Coordinates of N, CA and C in Angstrom, one line a residue:
Chain N
M1 N 19.9 -6.2 -14.3 CA 20.0 -5.0 -13.4 C 19.8 -5.5 -12.0
Q2 N 20.5 -4.9 -11.1 CA 20.4 -5.3 -9.7 C 20.3 -4.0 -8.8
F3 N 19.4 -4.1 -7.8 CA 19.3 -2.9 -6.9 C 19.1 -3.5 -5.5
Q4 N 19.5 -2.7 -4.5 CA 19.1 -3.1 -3.2 C 18.7 -1.9 -2.3
Y5 N 17.8 -2.2 -1.3 CA 17.3 -1.2 -0.4 C 17.4 -1.7 1.0
Q6 N 17.8 -0.8 1.9 CA 17.8 -1.2 3.3 C 16.5 -0.8 4.0
I7 N 16.0 -1.7 4.8 CA 14.8 -1.5 5.6 C 15.1 -1.5 7.1
E8 N 14.5 -0.5 7.7 CA 14.8 -0.3 9.1 C 13.5 -0.8 9.9
G9 N 13.8 -1.8 10.8 CA 12.6 -2.3 11.6 C 12.0 -1.2 12.4
G10 N 10.7 -1.2 12.5 CA 10.0 -0.2 13.4 C 9.8 1.1 12.8
N11 N 10.5 1.5 11.7 CA 10.4 2.8 11.1 C 9.2 2.9 10.1
F12 N 8.0 3.1 10.6 CA 6.9 3.1 9.7 C 6.8 4.4 8.8
S13 N 7.6 5.4 9.1 CA 7.5 6.6 8.3 C 8.2 6.3 6.9
R14 N 9.0 5.3 6.9 CA 9.7 5.0 5.6 C 9.1 3.8 4.9
A15 N 8.1 3.2 5.6 CA 7.5 2.0 5.0 C 6.9 2.3 3.6
G16 N 7.2 1.5 2.7 CA 6.6 1.7 1.3 C 7.6 2.4 0.4
F17 N 8.7 2.9 0.9 CA 9.7 3.7 0.1 C 10.3 2.7 -1.0
A18 N 10.7 1.6 -0.6 CA 11.4 0.6 -1.5 C 10.4 0.2 -2.5
S19 N 9.1 -0.1 -2.1 CA 8.1 -0.6 -3.0 C 7.8 0.5 -4.1
S20 N 7.8 1.8 -3.6 CA 7.6 2.9 -4.5 C 8.7 3.0 -5.6
E21 N 10.0 2.8 -5.1 CA 11.1 2.8 -6.0 C 11.0 1.7 -7.1
I22 N 10.6 0.5 -6.6 CA 10.5 -0.6 -7.5 C 9.3 -0.4 -8.5
K23 N 8.3 0.2 -8.1 CA 7.2 0.6 -9.0 C 7.6 1.6 -10.1
K24 N 8.4 2.6 -9.6 CA 8.9 3.6 -10.6 C 9.8 2.9 -11.6
L25 N 10.7 2.1 -11.1 CA 11.6 1.4 -12.0 C 10.8 0.5 -13.1
M26 N 9.8 -0.2 -12.6 CA 9.1 -1.1 -13.6 C 8.3 -0.2 -14.6
K27 N 7.8 0.9 -14.1 CA 7.0 1.8 -15.0 C 8.0 2.4 -16.1
Q28 N 9.2 2.8 -15.6 CA 10.2 3.3 -16.6 C 10.5 2.3 -17.7
L29 N 10.5 1.0 -17.3 CA 10.8 -0.1 -18.2 C 9.6 -0.5 -19.0
N30 N 8.5 0.2 -18.8 CA 7.3 -0.1 -19.6 C 6.7 -1.5 -19.4
V31 N 6.9 -2.0 -18.1 CA 6.3 -3.3 -17.8 C 4.8 -3.1 -17.8
D32 N 4.1 -4.1 -18.3 CA 2.6 -4.1 -18.3 C 2.0 -3.6 -17.0
L33 N 1.1 -2.7 -17.0 CA 0.6 -2.0 -15.8 C 0.0 -3.0 -14.8
S34 N -0.7 -4.0 -15.3 CA -1.4 -5.0 -14.4 C -0.3 -5.8 -13.6
I35 N 0.8 -6.0 -14.2 CA 1.9 -6.7 -13.6 C 2.6 -5.8 -12.5
V36 N 2.7 -4.5 -12.9 CA 3.3 -3.5 -11.9 C 2.4 -3.5 -10.7
K37 N 1.0 -3.4 -10.9 CA 0.1 -3.3 -9.8 C 0.2 -4.5 -8.9
R38 N 0.3 -5.7 -9.4 CA 0.4 -6.9 -8.6 C 1.7 -6.9 -7.8
T39 N 2.8 -6.5 -8.5 CA 4.1 -6.5 -7.9 C 4.1 -5.5 -6.7
V40 N 3.5 -4.4 -6.9 CA 3.4 -3.4 -5.8 C 2.7 -3.9 -4.6
V41 N 1.6 -4.6 -4.8 CA 0.8 -5.1 -3.6 C 1.7 -6.1 -2.8
A42 N 2.3 -7.1 -3.6 CA 3.1 -8.1 -2.9 C 4.3 -7.5 -2.2
T43 N 5.0 -6.6 -2.9 CA 6.2 -6.1 -2.4 C 5.9 -5.2 -1.1
Y44 N 4.9 -4.4 -1.2 CA 4.6 -3.5 -0.1 C 4.3 -4.3 1.2
E45 N 3.5 -5.4 1.0 CA 3.1 -6.2 2.2 C 4.4 -6.8 2.8
A46 N 5.3 -7.3 1.9 CA 6.5 -7.9 2.4 C 7.4 -6.8 3.1
E47 N 7.4 -5.6 2.5 CA 8.2 -4.5 3.1 C 7.7 -4.2 4.5
V48 N 6.4 -4.0 4.5 CA 5.7 -3.6 5.8 C 6.0 -4.7 6.9
N49 N 6.0 -6.0 6.4 CA 6.2 -7.0 7.4 C 7.6 -6.9 8.1
I50 N 8.6 -6.5 7.3 CA 9.9 -6.3 7.9 C 9.9 -5.1 8.9
V51 N 9.2 -4.0 8.5 CA 9.1 -2.9 9.4 C 8.3 -3.3 10.7
A52 N 7.3 -4.1 10.5 CA 6.4 -4.4 11.7 C 7.0 -5.5 12.6
H53 N 7.7 -6.4 12.0 CA 8.1 -7.6 12.8 C 9.6 -7.7 13.0
A54 N 10.5 -7.2 12.1 CA 11.9 -7.5 12.1 C 12.7 -6.4 12.7
Y55 N 14.0 -6.6 12.9 CA 14.9 -5.6 13.4 C 15.4 -4.7 12.2
G56 N 15.4 -5.4 11.1 CA 15.9 -4.7 9.9 C 16.1 -5.7 8.8
G57 N 16.3 -5.2 7.6 CA 16.4 -6.2 6.5 C 16.9 -5.5 5.2
T58 N 17.1 -6.3 4.2 CA 17.5 -5.8 2.9 C 16.6 -6.4 1.8
I59 N 16.3 -5.5 0.8 CA 15.5 -5.9 -0.3 C 16.5 -6.0 -1.5
Y60 N 16.6 -7.2 -2.1 CA 17.4 -7.3 -3.3 C 16.5 -7.5 -4.5
V61 N 16.8 -6.6 -5.5 CA 15.9 -6.7 -6.7 C 16.8 -7.1 -7.9
E62 N 16.4 -8.1 -8.6 CA 17.1 -8.6 -9.8 C 16.1 -8.6 -10.9
L63 N 16.5 -8.0 -12.0 CA 15.5 -7.8 -13.1 C 16.2 -8.1 -14.5
D64 N 15.5 -8.8 -15.3 CA 15.9 -9.0 -16.7 C 14.7 -8.8 -17.6
E65 N 14.8 -9.2 -18.9 CA 13.7 -9.0 -19.8 C 12.5 -9.8 -19.5
E66 N 12.7 -10.9 -18.8 CA 11.6 -11.9 -18.6 C 10.9 -11.7 -17.3
K67 N 11.7 -11.3 -16.2 CA 11.1 -11.3 -14.9 C 11.8 -10.4 -13.9
I68 N 11.1 -10.2 -12.8 CA 11.7 -9.4 -11.7 C 11.7 -10.4 -10.5
I69 N 12.8 -10.5 -9.8 CA 12.9 -11.2 -8.6 C 13.1 -10.3 -7.4
I70 N 12.2 -10.2 -6.5 CA 12.4 -9.4 -5.3 C 12.6 -10.2 -4.1
K71 N 13.8 -10.1 -3.5 CA 14.1 -11.0 -2.4 C 14.2 -10.1 -1.1
L72 N 13.4 -10.4 -0.2 CA 13.4 -9.6 1.1 C 14.0 -10.4 2.2
V73 N 15.2 -10.0 2.7 CA 15.9 -10.8 3.7 C 15.9 -10.0 5.0
D74 N 15.3 -10.6 6.1 CA 15.3 -9.8 7.3 C 16.0 -10.5 8.4
E75 N 16.4 -9.7 9.4 CA 16.9 -10.3 10.7 C 15.8 -10.0 11.7
G76 N 15.3 -11.1 12.2 CA 14.1 -10.9 13.1 C 13.8 -12.1 13.8
P77 N 12.5 -12.2 14.4 CA 12.1 -13.3 15.2 C 11.8 -14.6 14.4
G78 N 11.7 -14.4 13.0 CA 11.3 -15.5 12.2 C 9.9 -16.0 12.4
I79 N 9.4 -16.9 11.5 CA 8.1 -17.4 11.6 C 8.1 -18.9 12.0
P80 N 7.6 -19.2 13.2 CA 7.7 -20.6 13.6 C 6.8 -21.6 12.7
D81 N 5.7 -21.1 12.3 CA 4.8 -22.0 11.5 C 4.3 -21.2 10.3
I82 N 4.9 -21.4 9.2 CA 4.6 -20.6 8.0 C 3.2 -20.9 7.5
E83 N 2.8 -22.1 7.5 CA 1.5 -22.5 7.1 C 0.4 -21.7 7.8
Q84 N 0.6 -21.6 9.1 CA -0.4 -20.9 10.0 C -0.4 -19.4 9.6
A85 N 0.9 -18.9 9.4 CA 1.0 -17.5 9.1 C 0.3 -17.1 7.8
M86 N 0.3 -18.1 6.9 CA -0.3 -17.8 5.5 C -1.9 -17.7 5.6
K87 N -2.5 -18.2 6.7 CA -3.9 -18.1 6.8 C -4.5 -16.7 7.0
E88 N -5.5 -16.5 6.3 CA -6.2 -15.1 6.3 C -6.6 -14.9 7.7
G89 N -6.3 -13.7 8.3 CA -6.7 -13.3 9.6 C -5.7 -13.6 10.7
Y90 N -4.7 -14.5 10.4 CA -3.7 -14.8 11.4 C -2.7 -13.7 11.5
S91 N -2.4 -13.2 12.7 CA -1.4 -12.1 12.8 C -0.8 -12.2 14.2
T92 N 0.5 -11.8 14.2 CA 1.2 -11.7 15.5 C 1.6 -10.2 15.8
A93 N 1.0 -9.3 15.0 CA 1.3 -7.9 15.1 C 1.0 -7.3 16.5
S94 N 1.7 -6.3 17.0 CA 1.5 -5.7 18.3 C 0.2 -4.8 18.2
S95 N -0.3 -4.4 19.3 CA -1.5 -3.6 19.3 C -1.3 -2.3 18.7
T96 N -0.1 -1.7 18.9 CA 0.2 -0.4 18.2 C 0.1 -0.5 16.7
V97 N 0.7 -1.6 16.2 CA 0.7 -1.8 14.7 C -0.7 -2.0 14.2
R98 N -1.5 -2.7 15.0 CA -2.9 -3.0 14.6 C -3.7 -1.7 14.6
E99 N -3.5 -0.8 15.6 CA -4.2 0.4 15.7 C -4.0 1.3 14.4
M100 N -2.8 1.1 13.8 CA -2.5 1.8 12.6 C -3.2 1.2 11.4
G101 N -3.9 0.1 11.6 CA -4.6 -0.5 10.5 C -3.8 -1.6 9.8
F102 N -2.6 -1.9 10.4 CA -1.9 -3.0 9.8 C -2.2 -4.2 10.7
G103 N -1.6 -5.4 10.4 CA -1.7 -6.5 11.3 C -3.1 -7.2 11.3
A104 N -3.8 -7.1 10.1 CA -5.1 -7.7 10.0 C -5.0 -9.2 9.5
G105 N -3.8 -9.7 9.4 CA -3.7 -11.0 8.9 C -4.0 -11.2 7.4
M106 N -3.7 -10.1 6.7 CA -4.0 -10.1 5.2 C -2.7 -10.0 4.4
G107 N -1.6 -9.7 5.0 CA -0.4 -9.5 4.3 C 0.1 -10.6 3.5
L108 N 0.3 -11.8 4.1 CA 0.8 -12.9 3.4 C -0.2 -13.4 2.4
P109 N -1.5 -13.5 2.7 CA -2.5 -13.8 1.7 C -2.4 -12.9 0.5
N110 N -2.3 -11.6 0.7 CA -2.1 -10.6 -0.4 C -0.9 -10.9 -1.2
M111 N 0.2 -11.3 -0.6 CA 1.4 -11.6 -1.4 C 1.1 -12.8 -2.2
K112 N 0.5 -13.9 -1.6 CA 0.2 -15.1 -2.4 C -0.7 -14.8 -3.6
K113 N -1.7 -14.0 -3.3 CA -2.7 -13.7 -4.4 C -2.0 -13.0 -5.6
N114 N -1.1 -12.1 -5.3 CA -0.5 -11.2 -6.3 C 0.8 -11.7 -6.9
A115 N 1.6 -12.5 -6.2 CA 2.9 -12.9 -6.8 C 2.7 -14.0 -7.8
D116 N 3.5 -14.1 -8.8 CA 3.5 -15.2 -9.7 C 4.1 -16.4 -9.0
D117 N 5.1 -16.1 -8.3 CA 5.8 -17.2 -7.5 C 6.2 -16.6 -6.1
L118 N 5.9 -17.3 -5.0 CA 6.2 -16.8 -3.7 C 6.9 -17.9 -2.9
K119 N 8.1 -17.5 -2.5 CA 8.9 -18.5 -1.6 C 9.1 -17.9 -0.3
I120 N 8.8 -18.6 0.8 CA 9.1 -18.1 2.1 C 9.9 -19.1 2.9
S121 N 11.0 -18.7 3.5 CA 11.8 -19.5 4.4 C 12.1 -18.8 5.6
S122 N 12.2 -19.5 6.7 CA 12.3 -18.7 8.0 C 13.0 -19.6 9.0
E123 N 13.8 -18.9 9.8 CA 14.4 -19.6 11.0 C 14.1 -18.8 12.2
V124 N 13.5 -19.5 13.2 CA 13.1 -18.8 14.4 C 14.3 -18.1 15.1
E125 N 14.2 -16.9 15.5 CA 15.2 -16.1 16.2 C 16.3 -15.7 15.3
K126 N 16.2 -16.0 14.0 CA 17.3 -15.5 13.0 C 16.7 -14.5 12.0
G127 N 15.6 -15.0 11.3 CA 15.0 -14.1 10.4 C 14.2 -14.9 9.3
T128 N 13.7 -14.1 8.4 CA 12.8 -14.6 7.3 C 13.3 -14.1 6.0
T129 N 13.1 -14.9 5.0 CA 13.4 -14.5 3.6 C 12.2 -14.8 2.8
V130 N 11.7 -13.7 2.1 CA 10.6 -13.8 1.2 C 11.1 -13.5 -0.2
Q131 N 10.7 -14.4 -1.2 CA 11.1 -14.2 -2.5 C 9.9 -14.1 -3.4
I132 N 9.8 -13.0 -4.1 CA 8.6 -12.7 -5.0 C 9.1 -12.7 -6.4
T133 N 8.6 -13.5 -7.2 CA 9.0 -13.5 -8.7 C 7.7 -13.1 -9.5
M134 N 8.0 -12.2 -10.4 CA 6.9 -11.7 -11.3 C 7.4 -11.9 -12.8
Y135 N 6.6 -12.5 -13.6 CA 7.0 -12.7 -15.0 C 6.3 -11.7 -15.9
F136 N 7.1 -11.1 -16.8 CA 6.6 -10.0 -17.6 C 5.7 -10.5 -18.7
K137 N 5.9 -11.7 -19.2 CA 5.0 -12.2 -20.2 C 3.9 -13.1 -19.6
T138 N 2.7 -12.5 -19.6 CA 1.6 -13.3 -18.9 C 1.2 -14.5 -19.7
E139 N 1.0 -15.6 -19.0 CA 0.6 -16.8 -19.6 C -0.9 -16.9 -20.0
K140 N -1.6 -15.9 -19.4 CA -3.1 -16.0 -19.6 C -3.4 -15.6 -21.0
Chain K
M1 N -16.2 12.4 -13.1 CA -16.1 13.5 -12.1 C -14.7 13.6 -11.6
N2 N -14.2 14.8 -11.4 CA -12.8 14.9 -10.8 C -12.9 15.3 -9.4
V3 N -11.8 15.4 -8.7 CA -11.7 15.6 -7.3 C -12.3 17.0 -6.9
Q4 N -11.9 18.0 -7.8 CA -12.4 19.4 -7.5 C -14.0 19.4 -7.5
Q5 N -14.6 18.7 -8.4 CA -16.1 18.7 -8.5 C -16.6 18.0 -7.3
L6 N -16.0 16.9 -6.8 CA -16.4 16.2 -5.7 C -16.4 17.1 -4.4
I7 N -15.3 17.8 -4.3 CA -15.1 18.7 -3.1 C -16.3 19.7 -3.1
E8 N -16.6 20.3 -4.2 CA -17.7 21.2 -4.3 C -19.1 20.6 -3.9
K9 N -19.3 19.4 -4.5 CA -20.6 18.7 -4.2 C -20.8 18.3 -2.8
L10 N -19.7 17.8 -2.2 CA -19.8 17.3 -0.8 C -19.3 18.3 0.3
E11 N -18.9 19.5 -0.2 CA -18.4 20.5 0.7 C -17.2 19.9 1.6
L12 N -16.3 19.4 0.9 CA -15.1 18.8 1.6 C -14.1 19.8 1.9
R13 N -13.3 19.6 3.0 CA -12.2 20.4 3.3 C -11.0 19.9 2.6
V14 N -10.1 20.8 2.1 CA -8.9 20.4 1.5 C -7.7 20.6 2.4
F15 N -7.1 19.6 2.9 CA -5.9 19.7 3.7 C -4.6 20.0 2.9
G16 N -4.5 19.2 1.8 CA -3.3 19.4 1.0 C -3.4 18.5 -0.3
G17 N -2.3 18.5 -1.0 CA -2.2 17.7 -2.2 C -3.0 18.3 -3.4
E18 N -3.1 19.7 -3.4 CA -3.9 20.4 -4.4 C -3.5 20.1 -5.8
Q19 N -2.2 19.7 -6.0 CA -1.8 19.4 -7.4 C -2.7 18.4 -8.1
G20 N -3.3 17.5 -7.3 CA -4.1 16.4 -7.8 C -5.6 16.7 -7.9
L21 N -6.0 17.9 -7.8 CA -7.4 18.2 -7.8 C -8.2 17.9 -9.1
Q22 N -7.4 17.8 -10.2 CA -8.0 17.4 -11.4 C -8.1 15.9 -11.7
N23 N -7.6 15.1 -10.7 CA -7.6 13.6 -10.8 C -9.0 13.2 -11.1
T24 N -9.2 12.3 -12.0 CA -10.5 11.7 -12.3 C -10.8 10.6 -11.3
I25 N -12.1 10.6 -10.9 CA -12.5 9.6 -9.9 C -13.3 8.5 -10.6
T26 N -12.8 7.3 -10.4 CA -13.4 6.1 -11.0 C -14.3 5.3 -10.1
G27 N -14.2 5.6 -8.8 CA -15.0 4.9 -7.8 C -14.5 5.2 -6.4
G28 N -15.0 4.4 -5.4 CA -14.6 4.7 -4.0 C -14.3 3.4 -3.3
Y29 N -13.5 3.5 -2.2 CA -13.2 2.4 -1.4 C -13.2 2.8 0.1
V30 N -13.9 2.1 0.9 CA -14.0 2.4 2.3 C -13.4 1.4 3.2
S31 N -12.3 1.7 3.9 CA -11.7 0.7 4.8 C -10.7 1.4 5.7
D32 N -10.5 0.9 6.9 CA -9.4 1.4 7.8 C -8.3 0.3 8.0
L33 N -8.5 -0.8 7.3 CA -7.4 -1.8 7.3 C -6.5 -1.6 6.0
L34 N -5.2 -1.3 6.3 CA -4.4 -0.9 5.2 C -4.2 -2.0 4.2
S35 N -4.0 -3.2 4.7 CA -3.8 -4.3 3.7 C -5.1 -4.6 2.9
D36 N -6.2 -4.3 3.4 CA -7.5 -4.4 2.7 C -7.5 -3.4 1.5
V37 N -7.1 -2.2 1.8 CA -7.0 -1.2 0.8 C -5.9 -1.5 -0.3
M38 N -4.8 -2.0 0.3 CA -3.7 -2.4 -0.6 C -4.2 -3.5 -1.6
G39 N -4.9 -4.5 -1.1 CA -5.3 -5.6 -1.9 C -6.5 -5.4 -2.7
N40 N -7.4 -4.5 -2.3 CA -8.7 -4.5 -3.0 C -9.1 -3.2 -3.6
S41 N -8.4 -2.1 -3.3 CA -8.7 -0.8 -3.9 C -8.2 -0.8 -5.3
D42 N -8.6 0.1 -6.1 CA -8.1 0.2 -7.5 C -7.8 1.7 -7.9
T43 N -7.0 1.8 -8.9 CA -6.6 3.1 -9.5 C -7.8 4.0 -9.7
G44 N -7.6 5.2 -9.2 CA -8.6 6.3 -9.5 C -9.7 6.3 -8.5
Q45 N -9.7 5.4 -7.5 CA -10.7 5.5 -6.5 C -10.4 6.5 -5.4
V46 N -11.5 7.0 -4.7 CA -11.4 7.8 -3.6 C -11.4 6.9 -2.3
W47 N -10.5 7.1 -1.4 CA -10.4 6.3 -0.2 C -11.0 7.0 1.0
L48 N -12.0 6.4 1.6 CA -12.5 7.0 2.9 C -12.0 6.2 4.1
T49 N -11.4 7.0 5.0 CA -10.8 6.3 6.2 C -10.7 7.2 7.4
L50 N -10.5 6.6 8.5 CA -10.2 7.5 9.7 C -8.8 7.4 10.1
Q51 N -7.9 6.6 9.3 CA -6.5 6.6 9.6 C -5.9 7.9 9.2
T52 N -5.0 8.5 10.1 CA -4.5 9.8 9.8 C -3.0 9.8 9.6
H53 N -2.3 8.6 9.8 CA -0.9 8.6 9.8 C -0.3 8.5 8.3
K54 N 1.0 8.7 8.2 CA 1.6 8.9 6.9 C 1.5 7.7 6.0
N55 N 1.3 6.5 6.5 CA 1.3 5.3 5.7 C 0.1 5.3 4.7
V56 N -1.0 6.1 5.1 CA -2.1 6.2 4.1 C -1.7 6.8 2.8
M57 N -0.7 7.7 2.9 CA -0.3 8.4 1.7 C 0.6 7.4 0.8
A58 N 1.4 6.6 1.5 CA 2.2 5.6 0.8 C 1.3 4.7 0.0
I59 N 0.2 4.3 0.6 CA -0.8 3.4 0.0 C -1.5 4.1 -1.2
A60 N -1.9 5.3 -0.9 CA -2.6 6.0 -2.0 C -1.7 6.2 -3.2
S61 N -0.4 6.5 -2.9 CA 0.5 6.7 -4.0 C 0.8 5.4 -4.8
L62 N 1.0 4.3 -4.0 CA 1.3 3.0 -4.6 C 0.2 2.5 -5.4
K63 N -1.1 2.8 -5.0 CA -2.2 2.3 -5.7 C -2.8 3.3 -6.7
D64 N -2.2 4.5 -6.8 CA -2.6 5.5 -7.7 C -4.1 5.9 -7.4
L65 N -4.4 6.1 -6.2 CA -5.8 6.5 -5.8 C -6.0 8.0 -6.2
A66 N -7.2 8.4 -6.4 CA -7.5 9.8 -6.8 C -7.4 10.7 -5.7
A67 N -7.8 10.3 -4.5 CA -7.8 11.2 -3.3 C -8.2 10.4 -2.0
I68 N -7.9 11.0 -0.9 CA -8.2 10.4 0.4 C -9.2 11.4 1.1
I69 N -10.3 10.8 1.7 CA -11.2 11.6 2.5 C -11.1 11.1 4.0
L70 N -10.7 12.0 4.9 CA -10.7 11.6 6.3 C -12.1 11.9 6.9
V71 N -12.7 10.9 7.5 CA -14.1 11.0 7.9 C -14.1 11.6 9.4
N72 N -15.4 11.9 9.8 CA -15.6 12.2 11.2 C -14.7 13.3 11.8
N73 N -14.4 14.3 11.0 CA -13.6 15.4 11.4 C -12.2 15.1 11.9
H74 N -11.7 13.9 11.4 CA -10.3 13.6 11.7 C -9.3 14.5 10.9
K75 N -8.2 14.8 11.6 CA -7.2 15.7 10.9 C -5.9 14.9 10.6
P76 N -5.3 15.2 9.5 CA -4.0 14.4 9.2 C -2.9 14.8 10.1
D77 N -2.0 13.8 10.4 CA -0.7 14.1 11.1 C 0.1 15.0 10.2
E78 N 1.0 15.7 10.8 CA 1.8 16.7 10.0 C 2.6 16.1 8.9
D79 N 3.2 14.9 9.2 CA 4.0 14.3 8.1 C 3.1 13.7 7.0
T80 N 1.8 13.3 7.4 CA 0.9 12.9 6.4 C 0.6 14.0 5.4
L81 N 0.3 15.2 5.9 CA 0.0 16.3 5.1 C 1.2 16.7 4.2
N82 N 2.4 16.7 4.8 CA 3.6 16.9 4.0 C 3.7 15.9 2.8
Q83 N 3.5 14.7 3.1 CA 3.6 13.6 2.1 C 2.5 13.9 1.0
A84 N 1.3 14.3 1.4 CA 0.2 14.6 0.4 C 0.7 15.6 -0.5
N85 N 1.3 16.7 0.0 CA 1.8 17.8 -0.9 C 2.9 17.3 -1.8
E86 N 3.8 16.5 -1.2 CA 4.9 16.0 -2.0 C 4.4 15.1 -3.2
E87 N 3.4 14.2 -2.8 CA 2.9 13.3 -3.9 C 1.9 13.9 -4.8
G88 N 1.3 15.0 -4.4 CA 0.2 15.6 -5.1 C -1.0 14.8 -5.2
I89 N -1.3 14.2 -4.0 CA -2.6 13.4 -3.9 C -3.5 14.2 -2.9
P90 N -4.7 14.6 -3.4 CA -5.5 15.4 -2.5 C -5.9 14.7 -1.2
L91 N -5.7 15.4 -0.1 CA -6.0 14.8 1.2 C -7.2 15.7 1.7
L92 N -8.4 15.1 1.8 CA -9.6 15.9 2.1 C -10.2 15.5 3.4
G93 N -11.1 16.3 3.9 CA -11.8 15.9 5.2 C -13.2 16.3 5.2
T94 N -14.0 15.7 6.1 CA -15.4 16.0 6.3 C -15.8 15.8 7.7
D95 N -16.8 16.4 8.1 CA -17.4 16.2 9.5 C -18.3 15.0 9.5
M96 N -18.7 14.6 8.3 CA -19.7 13.5 8.2 C -19.1 12.2 8.7
S97 N -19.9 11.3 9.2 CA -19.5 9.9 9.5 C -19.2 9.1 8.3
T98 N -18.5 8.0 8.5 CA -18.2 7.1 7.3 C -19.5 6.7 6.6
F99 N -20.5 6.4 7.4 CA -21.8 6.0 6.8 C -22.4 7.0 5.9
E100 N -22.5 8.3 6.4 CA -23.1 9.3 5.7 C -22.4 9.7 4.4
I101 N -21.1 9.9 4.6 CA -20.3 10.3 3.4 C -20.2 9.2 2.3
T102 N -20.2 8.0 2.8 CA -20.2 6.9 1.8 C -21.5 6.8 1.0
G103 N -22.6 7.1 1.7 CA -23.9 7.1 1.0 C -24.0 8.2 0.0
K104 N -23.5 9.4 0.4 CA -23.5 10.5 -0.6 C -22.6 10.2 -1.8
L105 N -21.4 9.7 -1.5 CA -20.4 9.4 -2.5 C -21.0 8.4 -3.5
Y106 N -21.6 7.4 -2.9 CA -22.2 6.3 -3.8 C -23.3 6.9 -4.7
E107 N -24.1 7.8 -4.2 CA -25.2 8.4 -5.0 C -24.6 9.2 -6.1
L108 N -23.4 9.9 -5.9 CA -22.8 10.7 -6.9 C -22.1 9.9 -8.0
L109 N -21.6 8.7 -7.6 CA -20.7 8.0 -8.5 C -21.4 6.8 -9.2
K110 N -22.5 6.4 -8.7 CA -23.1 5.1 -9.2 C -23.6 5.3 -10.6

């Protein structure tokens, strides 16, 4: 199964819509609730990052019996130093975004904590691609 | 305890989301940083915050929270209220400060 969602940069009133759709989809497919919960956290953070930092983007969802791959591709400023961006507390969010309670430098750490596999690639002044993979059969 | 009982005990104001008044409360979470709530809150908790914009409803919905309490006499934005009604998640309010309401909530739920 494949789905895609368009994300508009700067439009906070729609932030979380795609994550909500992905959550509904996984629940319909009876994916283990603990996996749905982790997917929702990672996906929401990635979605909000597009809204907060990029001009726009697309979320591509690919799903089979074993896993879901959520690929978020944005057009935006990119991340010059991904290692630095991964650090808890580091943020480049605007003051407006921070006043809303976003931009605390917890987004990427939240993604890393919750995703089974997280890949980030970025090109400055072009955009960023985040790929979240969740496996339905827990190894634990 | 459910949300309706909590409202009575703490004399909370109900802004919207009445469909969820029977939601069972499993605990509470207090934070104004949305990623903190996203990462650390859990299903069934009541969320205490001073954030009034619509994104709090998105988080409450994604995390299956029982209700939101706006502290310190904060009022929800109009689209926040609409979203609460749409999602059926109780959006509540109090004149109490975060400190005071958190203490009372803790006493009730511990």
